[in-house]
Amino acid sequence: MGLTSLDKIIALQRSPTNIRNLCILAHVDHGKTTLADCLVASNGIISSRLAGKLRYLDSREDEQIRGITMKSSAISLHYRHGDQDYLLNLIDSPGHVDFSSEVSTAVRLCDGAIVVVDAVEGVCPQTQAVLRQAWLENIRPCLVINKIDRLIVELKLTSQEAYTHLQKILEQVNAVTGSLFTSKVLEERAEKEKGEEEEEKESETLNGDQVYDWSAGLEKTDDSHLYFSPDQGNVVFASAIDGWGFSIQQFAHIYSQRMGIKADVLLKTLWGDFYLNAKAKKIMKGAQAKGKKQLFVQLVLDNIWSLYDAVVTRRDKEKVEKVVTSLGLKVMARDSRHSDPKVLLSAICSQWLPISHAVLSMACEKLPSPLDMSAERVEKLMSVGARQFDTLPEQTQELKKAFLQCSSKENAPAIIFVSKMFNVETKALPQNRQRPLTQEEIAQRRELARQRHADRLTADQKAAESHEDLNQSGSAPQEAQPAGHSTAKMEIRTLKDSKPEEEEEHKETFIAFARVYSGVVKRGQRVFVLGPKYDPAQGLSMLPEGPSASQCVPEVPHLSCCSLESLYLLMGRELEDLEEVPAGNVLGIGGLEEYILKSATLSTSPACPPFTPLNFEATPIVRVAIEPKHPSEMPKLVRGMRLLNQADPCAEVLIQETGEHVLVTAGEVHLQRCLDDLRERFAKIEISASKPIIPFRETVVRPPKVDMVNEDLGKQQKVAIIHQVKEEASQGRSSDTLHVDPSGLVTLTTPNRLATVSVRAIPLPKEATDLLESSTELIRTLEQLNMSLREGKSLDVSLRTLEAIAGLKAQLECLLPGRKWRNAVEQIWSFGPRRYGPNILLNNVEGYQRPSLWQCLATVHKAGESGAQTTAIRDFDNSIVSGFQLATLSGPMCEEPLMGVCFSVERWDIQSSALSQHQDSLEEDSISNETSVDSNMERSTKISPQMEGMAAGLSQAKRRPEAASTDCYGPVSGQLIAAMKEACRHAFLVQPQRLMAAMYTCEIMATAEVLGRVYGVIGKREGRVLHEEMKEGTEMFIIKAILPVAESFGFADEIRKRTSGLASPQLVFSHWEVISSDPYWVPTTEEEYLHFGEKADSANQALKYMNAVRRRKGLYVEEKIVEHAEKQRTLSKNK
C-alpha cells in the first residue's frame, strides 16, 4: 500500500464504524516497537526493509540508545480490508515497569489492545500487569505470539514441540485473563448475595434444610469471548523481525481451495487435537492418542520450518527457488544473492505471509469500534470517586447516550479526555516546519539575491570612491566614519544575540494527548476544563441555564475555560494540522499547558463529570534532591522542574520542609530519563542530583522473648531497660514534668502545670497496618465527612461509600481481637500522620465521651451536648490530635514517619484556670484583630488579657506558685500540642523500636548456568529469594525475590554484568518490612558478651540505615572517629 494522503485520513475520521483505536501492550523486549514498524511500513511511511531496525515510534535519542520504549506515541494508519477502508489509531506503549504509567495513559484512550508475547519467554510479570490494566479499563485484547523464529533458530525445536510450546503459552495467557474474570464474577456475586440474604433468612424459617450453592455463579456466566483461541481469530502467530505473521483464517482460506475442504471446517479443526486421515480424506479427532501429527503442525508449522531450513540453516538455493515459484512470489536478484540469509527470508515471508495484513485484519474484525463502547465502561468512566452513576444529576446521566452514540452532529456535546501532556520542540510543529518552495517563490528569492548582489557592488564602489576622497581631504572625517560603521555593526549583533534567547525561551511546546468521545472538536472552540474534584451537580446549580464555555462563570470551583488553539493529527514523529476532529478519534491539542497539569476532562457541557483517574501500576518511590551547579540558575531549575512535572505522568516534584527540591520517580531508569530531560530539554542547565533519598518508617514491636543469641530473656533486662529510659529522661531538662511507669505509660505535664497527659504506645498487628495503608483514600473521605458533620453541614454521600466505611470498620474489628483491643475501634480518636496514615490515636480517657469517628454510619445522632466544659475540651481536643499528628509525622529515631503504632491516651487532666486562660487568649486574638490603631494602643490591648490571666492563675497560687507566670509559655493549646507530641515520642522510646524499610519485589528470568551468580548478587544486597520455578518447555528459571529499596541502586546493572546480560530484573515496589535488628542494641547478657564482644562492632544493618538518614538530615549521629588511637597497628612488625 502506498503513502496515504492527509485528506484520505481526514475523510476516514468521519465514519466511526470504521475507526479502530488500539494500543500495543507487552513486557519489555517482546517486540512491540518492531511490530509497530511493520504496521507503519504497510502505509509506506517507512521502508519495509527498515522495519524492525528503524524503530520509528521510538523518537527520543535515549530510546534508540537503550533499545527500549519510554513514552507512548501514536500514529494513524489506513488499511483496506475487503471492500472497506479502515482508520487505525495505533499507540505504541513502553514495556519497562518504570514507565507503566505511560501504558495507563495509552489504554484509557483505546477500545482494543494487541498484547504481544515472546514465544520463548512466555507470560512475564509485565504481561500480567498490562492484561490487568486492559481489564480494568474494559478494553478488548487480541494476542500476537511473536518471535516464533527463535523457536526454530535458537531453541531448535521440532514443529511438534513448538506446537506443544505454543499451546502452553496460550494456556498461560488465558489463565491470567481467567483469574481476572473470576474475581469480577465473585465480586458481583457477593453484591447480589447481600440483597438476597434477607429473603433467604425468611425462607430458612419456613423449611429447616438449607442447601448451600458452592458454584459462586461461575458456571452460569459466559466467558468464551474472553479467552484467546486461534479458531476464534483473535490470535496471530508472528515473527516481526522477519516480517511474517499469520492467523488460522489465512491458512484455512489457502487450504480450502487446494484440498476442497470447506473453510469453516478447517477453521474449527486447524487448531486442536485433529489430524488428516489421508486414506479416508477426512479430518478426524484424537491426533495425540494415535500418535499422528496435528493439522496445525502438518499444514502450517511444517511449511514454515522447511522454509527456515532451506533459507537459513542449509542455504539450499534449489529448494528456495522451488518454494518461491510454488508460492508465486517475486524475489529480487540482490536479495537472493545477499550474504545474510535473513534478508532473503524476510523478502519471501513479507510477500507470502505479511505480518501487517494478519495483525491489521484481526484488529478490524475483532476489536470494537468507538460505537461499540459498552455501557458498563461509560458508567465506570463517569462515576468518579465514591459516587455511583445513579446518584449523578439527570443531565449528566443523559450524556451517557452521547457517549454510546459517539455522535458527530453539531448539537452533540463535545467530550474530550486528555490522558497526558507531552512536549515537542516548537520547530517540529506543522506551522514552523520547512515546506518545499513553489516555482514563484524560487523565482522571487532568485530576484532578491540578484538585487542584493547588485546593491553590494554599488556600495563597494561608493566606499572605494569615498576612501580616495578622504585620503586627499584629511584625517578628521576618517575617524568619524568607522565609528558610525561600528555602531551599525553593534546594533546588528545585539539583534542577532537577542533572537536566540527568545527562541530558547519558547523551544518546548506542550501538546495534550487526547481522544474525542462525543461531538466535533473545532480549532478555536471554547470548552470547560473540569478538574478532578469538579461536581456536576454543584456546577449546574451555580451556572445559568444553558451555559456555553464562551461566557464562562469564574466562581464555580474546579471549573475553568479555555480555547483549543490548534488540533493535530499524531503521526509518530510528526504532527499534521487539522481544522476539526469528529468523535471517536485520537488527536493532539495545542495551547492547553496553562490549564492542564497532567490529565483532564474537557467538555462543552458543564453537566459532564470528570473521568475517573488513571490506574497507575507503579508507585513513585525513588527520591533525589536536585540543585543547580551555579546557584544563580535556581529560577531556571524551578521552571524546568515545573515543565518536567507536566510532561511526565508519573514523576512528582515537591519542595521538602528543608527547602530541597525533590524529584520522585518510579525507578532507576525513569530517574535517569527525568534527569537527562531536565539537563537537556527543560532547565538547560548543569544540575547535580543527590544520592537517592530512601524512605524509611519507624515502628515499635512487642518485647522480644529471646536475646540475640536465642537465649530466653529474664525479667531483669526489661527492668534494666526501663531504668535506663528513666535515667535518660531524668538527665533531660523536663525531668520534673515527665514520669515513666514500669508498664510503659508515659505521663507528661505541660510547663505551666495546667494540663497532664498520659500516653502508652502499642504496636498494631501487621494486618491492621496493611489495611490502614491500603485504605488511605477511604479514611480521607471519612475525615471529610466528620469535618462537615462537625461544622453542621449535610453531605450527600453515596451508599457505596458508606458500605465501604462500614466494611473498613468491620475489618478493623476483626483484625484487633482480644481483651487488649476491646472497644478499640469505637474509641479511635484519629488516624495519622496527615489524618489518614497507618497509625491510630485511641481515646481511653475515663469520663470523656467524644463523638465517634464512625458517626457518619450512625443513623440517629445524639443531641449535641451542651455546657461550657465540654465545648472547652472540644477546643483542646484538636490540640491533642495535632500533637499526635506531629509525633507520627517525624519519629524520634531519625525523623521519619511512624507506621503501625497505636497511641492510647489513658489520662488527660486539665485545670479549670487553663480554660479561662484559653478564653482570654481567644479574646486577646479578637481584640488584636479588631483594633489597628497606633503602637501604644496595641501594647495596652495585649497587656490587659495578660493581667486577666495572672488573676485567673492566682486562685491556684497556693497549690502551684508557678501558675502565676504561665503566660511566658504562650497559650495553653500550643503547650498541649507540644506536651502531647513529646509524650508520644517518649512512649515510643520506652517500647522496643525498629526501622521499617521499603521493599521491592524482584522477578528475574535466568538460565541455569547463571543462577548461582544471581543468588550471589541478591544475597550481597540483603535480599532474599521467595521461590524459584523452572518454566515449562524452556531452560529458563523464574526467581522471585524481595530486595530493600535502599540496596537496589545499581542492582540491575550488577546483575547484567555478573550474568553477561543473560538475566535482567524487574523491580516493583511491594511493601514495608520491619528490619529485625534493633538499632540501639548493645550486649547485656553474658552470652551476648561472649558472642559479640564488648563493643559488638559487627555491622548492625538498622543502625547503618538510621545513621545515614540522620546524617543526611543534619541530626546528631553518635559515632567515634578514632578509638584507642595509641593501640592502632603500625608497620614496625614488618621490619
Short mmCIF file of N, CA and C in Angstrom, two decimals, residues 425 574 618 620 646 772 965 1013:
data_model
loop_
_atom_site.label_atom_id
_atom_site.label_comp_id
_atom_site.label_asym_id
_atom_site.label_seq_id
_atom_site.Cartn_x
_atom_site.Cartn_y
_atom_site.Cartn_z
N GLU A 425 9.43 19.91 20.35
CA GLU A 425 10.15 21.14 20.05
C GLU A 425 9.27 22.01 19.16
N GLU A 574 5.88 13.01 13.66
CA GLU A 574 5.41 14.25 13.02
C GLU A 574 3.98 14.55 13.45
N ALA A 618 2.71 1.33 38.80
CA ALA A 618 3.93 1.58 39.59
C ALA A 618 3.74 2.82 40.45
N PRO A 620 5.58 5.92 42.45
CA PRO A 620 6.89 6.57 42.51
C PRO A 620 7.49 6.46 43.91
N GLN A 646 4.88 18.40 34.39
CA GLN A 646 3.74 18.39 33.47
C GLN A 646 3.92 17.34 32.37
N LEU A 772 -4.90 -0.28 56.96
CA LEU A 772 -4.95 1.18 57.04
C LEU A 772 -4.19 1.82 55.88
N SER A 965 3.01 32.61 86.47
CA SER A 965 3.82 33.06 85.32
C SER A 965 3.61 32.19 84.08
N ARG A 1013 25.14 -16.97 40.22
CA ARG A 1013 25.57 -15.56 40.27
C ARG A 1013 24.42 -14.64 40.66
#
